[in-house]
Coordinates of C-alpha atoms and ligand atoms in Angstrom, one line a residue:
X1396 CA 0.0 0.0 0.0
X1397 CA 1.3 3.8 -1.0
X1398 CA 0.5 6.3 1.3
X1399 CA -0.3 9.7 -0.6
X1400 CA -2.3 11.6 2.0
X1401 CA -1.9 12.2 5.5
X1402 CA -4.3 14.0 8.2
X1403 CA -2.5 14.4 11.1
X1404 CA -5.5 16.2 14.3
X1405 CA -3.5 18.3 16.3
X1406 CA -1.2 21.1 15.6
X1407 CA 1.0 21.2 18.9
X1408 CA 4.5 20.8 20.0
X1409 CA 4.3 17.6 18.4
X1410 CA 1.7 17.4 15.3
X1411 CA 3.5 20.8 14.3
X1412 CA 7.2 19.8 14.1
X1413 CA 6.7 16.0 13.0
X1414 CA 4.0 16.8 10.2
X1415 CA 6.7 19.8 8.6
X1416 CA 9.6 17.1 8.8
X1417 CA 7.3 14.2 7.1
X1418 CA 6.2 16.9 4.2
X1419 CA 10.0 18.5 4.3
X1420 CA 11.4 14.4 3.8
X1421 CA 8.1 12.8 1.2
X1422 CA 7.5 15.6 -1.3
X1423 CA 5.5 12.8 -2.8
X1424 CA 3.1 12.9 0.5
X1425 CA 0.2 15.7 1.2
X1426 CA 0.5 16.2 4.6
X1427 CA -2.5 18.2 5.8
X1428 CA -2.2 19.3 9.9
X1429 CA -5.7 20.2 11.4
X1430 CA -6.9 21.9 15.1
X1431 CA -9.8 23.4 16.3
X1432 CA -7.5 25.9 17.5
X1433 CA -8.3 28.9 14.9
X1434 CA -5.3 31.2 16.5
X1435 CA -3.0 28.3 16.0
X1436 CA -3.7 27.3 12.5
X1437 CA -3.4 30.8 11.4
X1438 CA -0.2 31.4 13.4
X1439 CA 1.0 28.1 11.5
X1440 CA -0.2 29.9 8.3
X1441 CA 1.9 33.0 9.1
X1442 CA 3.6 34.3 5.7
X1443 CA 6.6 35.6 8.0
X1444 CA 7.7 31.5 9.1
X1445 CA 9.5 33.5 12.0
X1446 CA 6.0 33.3 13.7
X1447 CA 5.0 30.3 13.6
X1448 CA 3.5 29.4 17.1
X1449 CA 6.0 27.2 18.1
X1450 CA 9.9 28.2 18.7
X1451 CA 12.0 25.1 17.5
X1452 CA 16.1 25.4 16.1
X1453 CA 15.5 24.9 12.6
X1454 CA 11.9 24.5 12.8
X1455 CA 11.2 27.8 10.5
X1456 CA 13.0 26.6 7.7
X1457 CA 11.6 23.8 7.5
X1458 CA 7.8 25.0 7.3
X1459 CA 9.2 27.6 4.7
X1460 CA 10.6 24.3 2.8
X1461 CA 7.3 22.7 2.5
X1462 CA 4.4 24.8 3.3
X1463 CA 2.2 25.4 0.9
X1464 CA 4.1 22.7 -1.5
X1465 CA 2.9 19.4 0.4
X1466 CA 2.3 20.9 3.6
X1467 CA -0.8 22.4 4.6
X1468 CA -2.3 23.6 8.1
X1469 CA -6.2 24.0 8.5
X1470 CA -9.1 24.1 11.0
X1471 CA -11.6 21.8 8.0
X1472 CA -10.9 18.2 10.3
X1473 CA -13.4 16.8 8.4
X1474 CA -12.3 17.4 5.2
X1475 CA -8.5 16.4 6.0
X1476 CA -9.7 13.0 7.2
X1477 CA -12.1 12.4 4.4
X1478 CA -8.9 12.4 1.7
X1479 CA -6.9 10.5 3.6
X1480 CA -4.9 7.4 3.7
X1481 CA -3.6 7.9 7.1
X1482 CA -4.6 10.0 9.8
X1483 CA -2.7 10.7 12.9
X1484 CA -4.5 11.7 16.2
X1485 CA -1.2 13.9 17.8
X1486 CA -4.3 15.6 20.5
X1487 CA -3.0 16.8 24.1
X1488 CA -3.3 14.1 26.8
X1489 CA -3.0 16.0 30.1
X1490 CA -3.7 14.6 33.7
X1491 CA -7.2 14.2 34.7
X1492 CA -8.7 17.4 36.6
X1493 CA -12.0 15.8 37.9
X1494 CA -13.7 12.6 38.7
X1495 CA -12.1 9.1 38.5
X1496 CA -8.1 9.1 38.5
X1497 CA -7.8 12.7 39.1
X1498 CA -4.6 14.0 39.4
X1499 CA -3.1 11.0 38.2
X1500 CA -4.9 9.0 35.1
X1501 CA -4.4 10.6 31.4
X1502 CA -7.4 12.8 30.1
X1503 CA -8.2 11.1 26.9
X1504 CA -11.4 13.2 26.3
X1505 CA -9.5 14.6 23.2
X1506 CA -8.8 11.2 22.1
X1507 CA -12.1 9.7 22.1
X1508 CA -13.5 12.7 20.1
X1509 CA -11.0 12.2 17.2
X1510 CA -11.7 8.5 16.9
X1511 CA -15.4 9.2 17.3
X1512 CA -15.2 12.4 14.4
X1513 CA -12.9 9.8 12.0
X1514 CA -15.3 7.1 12.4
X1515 CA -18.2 9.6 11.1
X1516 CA -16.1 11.0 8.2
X1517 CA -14.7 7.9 7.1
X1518 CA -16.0 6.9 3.6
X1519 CA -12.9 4.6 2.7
X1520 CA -10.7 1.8 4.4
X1521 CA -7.6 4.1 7.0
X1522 CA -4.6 3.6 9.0
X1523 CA -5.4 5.4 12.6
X1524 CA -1.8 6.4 14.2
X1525 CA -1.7 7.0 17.9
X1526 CA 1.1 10.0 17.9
X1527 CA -0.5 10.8 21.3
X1528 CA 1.3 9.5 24.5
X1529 CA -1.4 7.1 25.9
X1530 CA -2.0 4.5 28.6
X1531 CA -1.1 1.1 27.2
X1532 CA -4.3 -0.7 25.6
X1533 CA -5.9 2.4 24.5
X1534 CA -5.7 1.2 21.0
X1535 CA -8.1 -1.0 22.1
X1536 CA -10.8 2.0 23.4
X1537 CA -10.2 3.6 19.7
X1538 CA -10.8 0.3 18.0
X1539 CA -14.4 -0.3 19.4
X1540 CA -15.3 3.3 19.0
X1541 CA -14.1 3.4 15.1
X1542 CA -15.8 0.0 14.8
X1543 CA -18.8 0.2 16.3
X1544 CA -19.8 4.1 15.2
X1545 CA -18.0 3.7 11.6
X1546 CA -19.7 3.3 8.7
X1547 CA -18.8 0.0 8.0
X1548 CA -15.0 0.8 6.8
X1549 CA -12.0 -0.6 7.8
X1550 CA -9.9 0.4 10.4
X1551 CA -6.2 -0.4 11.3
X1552 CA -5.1 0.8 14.5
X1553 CA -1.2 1.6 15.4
X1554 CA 0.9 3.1 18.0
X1555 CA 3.8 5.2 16.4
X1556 CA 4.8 7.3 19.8
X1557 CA 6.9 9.9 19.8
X1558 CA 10.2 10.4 21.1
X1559 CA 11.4 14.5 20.3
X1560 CA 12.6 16.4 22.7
X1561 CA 11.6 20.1 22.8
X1562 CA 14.6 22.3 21.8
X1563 CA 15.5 19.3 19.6
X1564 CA 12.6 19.0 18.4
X1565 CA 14.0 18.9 14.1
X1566 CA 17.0 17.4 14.8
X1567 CA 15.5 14.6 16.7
X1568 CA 13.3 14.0 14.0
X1569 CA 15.6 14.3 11.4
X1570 CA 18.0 11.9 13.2
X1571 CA 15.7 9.6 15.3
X1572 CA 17.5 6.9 18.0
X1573 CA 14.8 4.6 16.3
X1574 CA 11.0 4.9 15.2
X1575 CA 8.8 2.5 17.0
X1576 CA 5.5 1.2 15.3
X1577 CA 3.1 -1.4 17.2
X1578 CA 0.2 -3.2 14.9
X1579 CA -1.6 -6.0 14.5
X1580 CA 0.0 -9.1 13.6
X1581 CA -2.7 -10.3 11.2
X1582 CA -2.0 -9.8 7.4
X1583 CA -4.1 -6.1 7.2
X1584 CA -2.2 -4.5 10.6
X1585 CA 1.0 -6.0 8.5
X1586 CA -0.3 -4.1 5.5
X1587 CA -0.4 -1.1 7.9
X1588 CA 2.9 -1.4 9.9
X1589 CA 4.9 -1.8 6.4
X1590 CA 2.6 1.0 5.0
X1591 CA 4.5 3.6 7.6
X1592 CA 7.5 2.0 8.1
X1593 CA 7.8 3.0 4.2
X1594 CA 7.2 6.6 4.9
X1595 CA 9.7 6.7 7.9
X1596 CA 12.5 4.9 5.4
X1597 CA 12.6 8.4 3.0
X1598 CA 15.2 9.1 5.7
X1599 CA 15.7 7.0 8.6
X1600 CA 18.0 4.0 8.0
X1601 CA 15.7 0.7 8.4
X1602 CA 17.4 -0.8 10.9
X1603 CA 16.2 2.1 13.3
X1604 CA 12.6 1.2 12.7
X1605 CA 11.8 -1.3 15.3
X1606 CA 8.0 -2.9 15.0
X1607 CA 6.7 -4.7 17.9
X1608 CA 2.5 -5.5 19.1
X1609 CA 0.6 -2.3 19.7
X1610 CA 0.8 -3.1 23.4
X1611 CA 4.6 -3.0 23.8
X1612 CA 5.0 0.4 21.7
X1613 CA 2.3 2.2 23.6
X1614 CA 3.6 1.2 27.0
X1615 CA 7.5 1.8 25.7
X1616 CA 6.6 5.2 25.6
X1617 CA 5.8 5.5 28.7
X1618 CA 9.2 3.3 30.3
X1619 CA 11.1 5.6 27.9
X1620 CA 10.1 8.9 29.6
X1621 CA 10.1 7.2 33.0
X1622 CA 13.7 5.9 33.5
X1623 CA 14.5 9.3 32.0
X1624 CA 13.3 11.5 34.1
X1625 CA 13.8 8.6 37.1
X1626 CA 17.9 9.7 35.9
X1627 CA 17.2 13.0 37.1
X1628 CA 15.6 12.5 39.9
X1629 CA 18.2 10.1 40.9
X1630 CA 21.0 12.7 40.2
X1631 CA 19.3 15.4 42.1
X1632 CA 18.8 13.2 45.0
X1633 CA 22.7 12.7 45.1
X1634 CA 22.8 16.6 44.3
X1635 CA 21.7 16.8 48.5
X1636 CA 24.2 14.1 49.7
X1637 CA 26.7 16.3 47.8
X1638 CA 26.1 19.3 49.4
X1639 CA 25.7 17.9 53.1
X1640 CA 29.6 16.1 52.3
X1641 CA 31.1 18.6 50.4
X1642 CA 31.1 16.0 47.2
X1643 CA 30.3 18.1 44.0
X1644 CA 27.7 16.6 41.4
X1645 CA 29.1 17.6 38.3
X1646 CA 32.5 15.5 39.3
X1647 CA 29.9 12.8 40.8
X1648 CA 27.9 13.0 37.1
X1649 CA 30.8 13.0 34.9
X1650 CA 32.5 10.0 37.3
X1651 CA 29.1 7.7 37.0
X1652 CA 28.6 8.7 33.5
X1653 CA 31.8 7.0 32.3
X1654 CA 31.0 3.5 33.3
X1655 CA 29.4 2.6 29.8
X1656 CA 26.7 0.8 31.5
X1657 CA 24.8 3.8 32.8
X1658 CA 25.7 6.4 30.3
X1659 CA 27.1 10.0 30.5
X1660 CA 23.4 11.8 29.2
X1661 CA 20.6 13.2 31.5
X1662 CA 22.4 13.4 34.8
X1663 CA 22.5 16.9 35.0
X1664 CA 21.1 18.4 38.2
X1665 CA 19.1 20.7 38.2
X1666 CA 16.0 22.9 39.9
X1667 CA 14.0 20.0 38.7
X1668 CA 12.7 18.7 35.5
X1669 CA 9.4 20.1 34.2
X1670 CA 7.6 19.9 30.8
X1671 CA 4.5 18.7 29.9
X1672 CA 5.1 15.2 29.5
X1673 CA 7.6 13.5 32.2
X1674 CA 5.1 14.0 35.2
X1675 CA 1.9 13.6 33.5
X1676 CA 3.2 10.4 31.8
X1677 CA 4.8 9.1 35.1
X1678 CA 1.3 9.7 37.0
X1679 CA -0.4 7.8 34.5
X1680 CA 2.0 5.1 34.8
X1681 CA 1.5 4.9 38.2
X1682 CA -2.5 5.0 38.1
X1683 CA -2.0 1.8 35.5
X1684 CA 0.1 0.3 37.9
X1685 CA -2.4 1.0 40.8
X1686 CA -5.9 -0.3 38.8
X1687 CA -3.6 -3.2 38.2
X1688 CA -3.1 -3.8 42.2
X1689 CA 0.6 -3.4 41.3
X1690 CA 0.9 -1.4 44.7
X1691 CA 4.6 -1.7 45.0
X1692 CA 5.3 -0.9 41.4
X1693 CA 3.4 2.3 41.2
X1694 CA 4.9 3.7 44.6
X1695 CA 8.4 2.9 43.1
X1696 CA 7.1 5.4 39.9
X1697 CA 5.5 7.6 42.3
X1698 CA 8.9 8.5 43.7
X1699 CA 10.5 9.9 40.9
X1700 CA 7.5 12.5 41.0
X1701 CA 8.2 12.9 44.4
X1702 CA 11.9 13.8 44.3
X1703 CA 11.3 16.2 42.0
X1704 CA 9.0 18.2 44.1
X1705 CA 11.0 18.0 46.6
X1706 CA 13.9 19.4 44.3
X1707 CA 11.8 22.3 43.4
X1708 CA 10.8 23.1 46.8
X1709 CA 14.3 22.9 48.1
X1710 CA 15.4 25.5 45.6
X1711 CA 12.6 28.4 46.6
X1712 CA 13.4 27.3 50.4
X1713 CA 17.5 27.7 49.8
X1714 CA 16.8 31.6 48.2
X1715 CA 14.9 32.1 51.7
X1716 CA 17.2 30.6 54.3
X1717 CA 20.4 32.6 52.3
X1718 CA 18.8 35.6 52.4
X1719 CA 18.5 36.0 56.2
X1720 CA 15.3 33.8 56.1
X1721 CA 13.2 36.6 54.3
X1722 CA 12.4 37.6 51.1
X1723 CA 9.2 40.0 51.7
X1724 CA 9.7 42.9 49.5
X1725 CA 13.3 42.0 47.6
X1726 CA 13.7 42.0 44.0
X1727 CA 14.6 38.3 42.9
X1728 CA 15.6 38.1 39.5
X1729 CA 14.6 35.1 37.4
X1730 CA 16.6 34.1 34.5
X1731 CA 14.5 32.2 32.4
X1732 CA 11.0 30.8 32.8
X1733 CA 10.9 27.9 30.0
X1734 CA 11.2 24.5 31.5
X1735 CA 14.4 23.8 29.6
X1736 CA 16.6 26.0 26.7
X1737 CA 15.3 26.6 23.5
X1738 CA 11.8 26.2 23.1
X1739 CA 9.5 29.0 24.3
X1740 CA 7.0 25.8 26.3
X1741 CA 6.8 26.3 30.1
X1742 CA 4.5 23.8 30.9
X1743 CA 4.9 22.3 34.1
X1744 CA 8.3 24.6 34.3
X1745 CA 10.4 24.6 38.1
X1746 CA 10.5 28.5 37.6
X1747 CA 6.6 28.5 37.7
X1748 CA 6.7 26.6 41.3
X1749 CA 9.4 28.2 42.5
X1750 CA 7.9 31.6 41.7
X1751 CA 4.8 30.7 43.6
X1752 CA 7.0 29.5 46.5
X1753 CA 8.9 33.0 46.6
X1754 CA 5.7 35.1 45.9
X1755 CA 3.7 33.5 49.3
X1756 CA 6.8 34.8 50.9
X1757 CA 6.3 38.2 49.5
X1758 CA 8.7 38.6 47.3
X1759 CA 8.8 40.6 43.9
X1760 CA 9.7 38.4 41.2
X1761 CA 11.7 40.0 38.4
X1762 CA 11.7 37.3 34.8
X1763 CA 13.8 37.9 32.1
X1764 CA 13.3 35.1 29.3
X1765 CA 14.1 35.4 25.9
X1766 CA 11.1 33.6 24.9
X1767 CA 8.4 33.9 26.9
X1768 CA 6.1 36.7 27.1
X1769 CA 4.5 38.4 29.9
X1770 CA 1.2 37.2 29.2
X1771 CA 2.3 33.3 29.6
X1772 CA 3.8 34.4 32.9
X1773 CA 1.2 35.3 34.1
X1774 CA -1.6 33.0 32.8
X1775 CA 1.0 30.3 34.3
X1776 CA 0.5 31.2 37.8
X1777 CA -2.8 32.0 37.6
X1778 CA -3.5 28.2 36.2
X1779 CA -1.8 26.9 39.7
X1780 CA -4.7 29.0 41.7
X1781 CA -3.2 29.9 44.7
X1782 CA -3.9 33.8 44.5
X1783 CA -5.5 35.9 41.9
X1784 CA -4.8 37.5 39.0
X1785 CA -4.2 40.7 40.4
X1786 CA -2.3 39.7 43.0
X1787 CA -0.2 37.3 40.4
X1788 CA 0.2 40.9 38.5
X1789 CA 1.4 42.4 41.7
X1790 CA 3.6 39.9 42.2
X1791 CA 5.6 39.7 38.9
X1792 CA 7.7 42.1 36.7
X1793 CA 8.9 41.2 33.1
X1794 CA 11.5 42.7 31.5
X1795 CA 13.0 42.4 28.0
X1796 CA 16.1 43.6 28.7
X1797 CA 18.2 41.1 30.9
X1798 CA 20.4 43.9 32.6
X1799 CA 17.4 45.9 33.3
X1800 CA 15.6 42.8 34.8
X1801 CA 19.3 42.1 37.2
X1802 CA 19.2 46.1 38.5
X1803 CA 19.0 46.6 41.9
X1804 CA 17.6 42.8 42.5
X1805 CA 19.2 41.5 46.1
X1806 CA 19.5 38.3 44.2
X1807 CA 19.5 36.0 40.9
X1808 CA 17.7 32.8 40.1
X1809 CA 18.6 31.1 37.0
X1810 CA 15.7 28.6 36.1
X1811 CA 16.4 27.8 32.9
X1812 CA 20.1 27.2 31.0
X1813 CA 19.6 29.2 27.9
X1814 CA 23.4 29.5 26.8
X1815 CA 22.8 33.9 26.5
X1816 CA 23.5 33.4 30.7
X1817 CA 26.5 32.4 30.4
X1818 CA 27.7 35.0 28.1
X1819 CA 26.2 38.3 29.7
X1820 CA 28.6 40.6 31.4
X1821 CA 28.6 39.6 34.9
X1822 CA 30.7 42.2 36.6
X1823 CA 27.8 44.9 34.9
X1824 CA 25.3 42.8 36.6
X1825 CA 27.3 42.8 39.8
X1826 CA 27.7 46.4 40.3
X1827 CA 24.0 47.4 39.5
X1828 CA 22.7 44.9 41.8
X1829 CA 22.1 45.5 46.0
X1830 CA 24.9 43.7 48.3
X1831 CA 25.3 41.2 48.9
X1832 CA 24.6 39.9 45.9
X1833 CA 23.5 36.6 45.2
X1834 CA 23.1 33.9 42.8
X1835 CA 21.5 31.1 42.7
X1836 CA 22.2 28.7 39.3
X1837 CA 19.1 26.1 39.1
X1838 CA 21.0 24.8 36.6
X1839 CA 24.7 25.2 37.2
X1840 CA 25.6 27.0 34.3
X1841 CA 27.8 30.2 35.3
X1842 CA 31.2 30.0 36.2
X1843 CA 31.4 30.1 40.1
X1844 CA 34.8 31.1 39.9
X1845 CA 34.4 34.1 37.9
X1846 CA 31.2 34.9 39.8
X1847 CA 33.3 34.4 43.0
X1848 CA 36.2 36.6 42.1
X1849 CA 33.7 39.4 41.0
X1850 CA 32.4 39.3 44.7
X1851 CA 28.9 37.4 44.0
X1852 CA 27.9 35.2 46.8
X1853 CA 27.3 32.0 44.4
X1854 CA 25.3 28.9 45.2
X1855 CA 25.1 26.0 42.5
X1856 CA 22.7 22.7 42.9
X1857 CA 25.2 20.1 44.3
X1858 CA 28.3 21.3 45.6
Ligands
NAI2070 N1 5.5 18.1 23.7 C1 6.3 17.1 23.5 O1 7.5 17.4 23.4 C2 5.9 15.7 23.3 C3 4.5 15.4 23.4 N2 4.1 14.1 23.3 C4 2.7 13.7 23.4 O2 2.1 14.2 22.2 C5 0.7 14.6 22.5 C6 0.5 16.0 22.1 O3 1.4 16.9 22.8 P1 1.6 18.4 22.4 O4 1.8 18.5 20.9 O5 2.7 18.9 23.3 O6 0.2 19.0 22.8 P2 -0.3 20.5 22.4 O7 -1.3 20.9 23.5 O8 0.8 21.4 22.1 O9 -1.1 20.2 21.0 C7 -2.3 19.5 21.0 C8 -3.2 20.2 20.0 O10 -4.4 19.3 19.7 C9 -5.5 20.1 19.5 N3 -6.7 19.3 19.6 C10 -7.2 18.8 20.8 N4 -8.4 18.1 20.5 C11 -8.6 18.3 19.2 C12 -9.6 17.8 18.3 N5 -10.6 17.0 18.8 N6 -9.6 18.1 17.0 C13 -8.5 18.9 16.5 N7 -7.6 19.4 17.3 C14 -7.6 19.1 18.6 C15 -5.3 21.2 20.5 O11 -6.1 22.4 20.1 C16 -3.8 21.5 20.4 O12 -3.5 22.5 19.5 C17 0.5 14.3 24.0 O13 0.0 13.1 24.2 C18 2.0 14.3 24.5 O14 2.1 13.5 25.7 C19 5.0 13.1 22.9 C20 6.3 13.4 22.7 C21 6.9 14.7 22.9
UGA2071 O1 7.3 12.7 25.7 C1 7.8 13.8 25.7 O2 7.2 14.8 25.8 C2 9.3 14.0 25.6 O3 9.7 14.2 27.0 C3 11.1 14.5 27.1 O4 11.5 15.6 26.3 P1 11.3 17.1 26.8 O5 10.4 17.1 28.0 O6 10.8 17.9 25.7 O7 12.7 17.6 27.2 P2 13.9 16.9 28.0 O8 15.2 17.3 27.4 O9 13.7 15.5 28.3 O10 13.9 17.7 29.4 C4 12.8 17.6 30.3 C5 13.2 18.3 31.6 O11 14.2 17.7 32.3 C6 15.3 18.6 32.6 N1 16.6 17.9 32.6 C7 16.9 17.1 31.5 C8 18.1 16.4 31.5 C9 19.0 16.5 32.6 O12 20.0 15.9 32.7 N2 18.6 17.2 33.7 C10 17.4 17.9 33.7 O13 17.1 18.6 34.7 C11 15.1 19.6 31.5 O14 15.7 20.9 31.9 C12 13.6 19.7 31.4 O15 13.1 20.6 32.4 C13 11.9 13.3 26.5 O16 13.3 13.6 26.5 C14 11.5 13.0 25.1 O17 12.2 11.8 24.6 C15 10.0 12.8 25.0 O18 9.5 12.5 23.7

């Protein structure tokens, strides 16, 4: 089977960036991405690719490649699944806010109203790829809703998750560790599986496309993210022991991460990991776990969550106990507000809990970020609830000027390790702010010696 036409329903951090590299690597593919989102789709259709809606490297230049030539962005979902072969369901899967598995269990509202939309359009036999992140044996849910409210077509149902990493997003794609596609093994989900590995193999080497049952590829989604972000909650847990024995977790990192067996990535310490997938995805694995009866297995999970808070907390109480145990009234300067470099997403960022932390202590919270806007600040701590919007406003200066932001601040967070830090001119920094001065690096990026030969009063995570 040839694959001509792909609909892929949502135009996120993931739909976005995947869809433009599919349509940038088959010019020989339509690949139409559709939202209800009207602001998105149009930000997508920006002539200027500079503003598209999401900041990736690269990202631009590759919309600008293909948009318009085999790559199309609308809000007609019904027409995009109608033509074709293939449709994609890349919809947001956030924790559960309300009734059964709250705070913990994936939302898959979003999901259900896809399948149930593509079973009415449907006219012709389709491949349905899960893009989504999704509880293993959801395949399953979509399967009886496209079968039972379809109009008698054909459905092949396969779990294609994916791995990008935001600020890595293109080159990620471009150069994948390995695509992973679950199916059927009966001769129409082989017809499937083979159908998409072929659209993968325009650039990735066949070898690195690994097909496995639907069950293994949805829940290796979920393992993947959770021994990742169980590596940083394991490093920031030594980051403590470090700083009660006077070891130093960069030396500790770099020492661990040259036995070949555990690897020298993702054992950074930091403020604490945040984005919008490691926690929800870890909760959810836990709640499976848990309406398994696997009690042991899910509080093993459920620590790696844990840990991290824990992290984040530890961070906003350090800032209080170094500055004479109050902040009321100081300018602290945050440096950074994404939840990691390069990509303007701050979903479930440690600057946003850390903020909050700092604000119920009075203080006034200076952000400088170079790609977040005062508006997503804001609308950030009012989604956590714990004071209004005024008050948030109150609360929270933005500045687009970084030196302006560090002026007469009594001391400096960094929250974020966008490589502009490390290049500023600290001494200018130093002089304009009140004495002593301090920083805190969330992510131990600045050079504590410098720093501690201008006269700053540094403090790293770890040593
Ligand atoms: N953000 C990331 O780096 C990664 C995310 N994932 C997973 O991919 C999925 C999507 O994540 P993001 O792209 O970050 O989410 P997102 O929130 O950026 O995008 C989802 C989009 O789907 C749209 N949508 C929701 N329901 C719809 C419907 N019925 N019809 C049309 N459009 C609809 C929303 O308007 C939104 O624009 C999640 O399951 C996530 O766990 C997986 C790998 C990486
Ligand atoms: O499912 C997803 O959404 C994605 O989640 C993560 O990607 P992402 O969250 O975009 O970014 P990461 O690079 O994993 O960083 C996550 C958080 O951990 C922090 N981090 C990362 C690495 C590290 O060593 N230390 C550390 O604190 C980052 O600063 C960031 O806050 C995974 O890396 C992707 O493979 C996965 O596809």
């Amino acid at each position: 089977m040839k694959i001509t036409k792909i609909c892929c329903i949502g135009a996120g951090y993931v739909g976005g960036p995947t869809m433009a590299v599919i349509a940038q690597k088959c010019p020989h593919i339509k690949v139409t991405v559709v939202d209800l989102n009207e602001q998105r789709i149009k930000d997508w259709n920006d002539p200027n690719t500079d503003n598209i809606p999401i900041y990736e490297p690269g990202l631009s230049e590759v919309v600008a490649e293909a948009r318009g030539r085999n790559l199309f962005f609308s809000t007609d979902v019904d027409m995009a699944i109608d033509e074709a072969e293939v449709v994609f369901i890349s919809v947001n899967t956030p924790t559960k806010t309300y009734g059964k598995g709250k705070g913990m269990a994936a939302d898959l509202k979003y999901i259900e109203l896809c399948a149930r939309q593509i079973a009415r359009v449907s006219k012709n036999n389709k491949i349905v790829v899960e893009k989504s992140t999704l509880p293993v044996r959801t395949a399953e849910a979509i399967k009886s809703i496209l079968d039972n409210t379809g109009n008698g077509v054909q459905f092949q149902i396969l779990s294609n998750p994916e791995f990008l990493a935001e600020g890595t997003a293109v080159t990620d794609l471009l150069s994948p560790d390995r695509i992973l596609i679950g199916g059927d093994s009966t001769p129409g989900g082989d017809v499937a599986i083979n159908a998409l590995v072929d659209v993968y193999a325009n650039w990735v080497s066949r070898d690195k496309i690994l097909t496995t049952n639907v069950w293994s590829s949805e829940l290796s989604k979920l393992t993947a993210n959770a021994f990742l972000a169980q590596r940083i909650s394991s490093i920031n847990a030594m980051s403590e022991v470090c700083e009660k024995t006077g070891a130093d977790v960069n030396e500790v990192a770099r020492a661990i991460g040259m036995d070949s067996r555990i690897g020298a990535k993702f054992l950074k310490a930091s403020v604490g990991f945040g984005g919008s997938c490691f926690q929800k995805d870890i909760l959810n694995l836990v709640y499976i776990a848990k309406s398994y009866g696997l009690n042991e297995v899910a509080d093993y999970w459920e620590q790696v969550i844990i840990m991290n808070d824990y992290q984040k907390r530890r961070f906003s109480n350090k800032i209080v106990q170094t500055l004479y145990n109050t902040v009321a009234d100081k300018k602290i300067t945050f440096l950074g507000w994404a939840f990691k470099k390069d990509t303007n997403d701050t979903r479930e960022s440690a600057a946003i809990y850390v903020a909050d932390d700092l604000i119920n202590e009075q203080a006034k919270i200076s952000v400088y970020d170079p790609k977040v806007p005062k508006n997503k600040i804001l609308s950030d701590l009012d989604y956590l609830g714990t004071r209004n919007s005024s008050e948030n406003i109150d609360a929270i200066l933005t500045f687009e000027d970084p030196y302006e932001a560090c002026s007469e601040a009594h001391a400096i967070a960094i929250l974020t390790e966008w490589d502009e830090f490390t290049k500023y001119d600290w001494q200018r920094i130093y002089d304009s702010m009140k004495k002593p001065a301090f920083v805190f690096d969330g992510r131990n990026i600045l050079n504590a010696k410098e720093l501690k030969s201008i006269g700053f009063i540094y403090n790293a995570i770890g040593s």
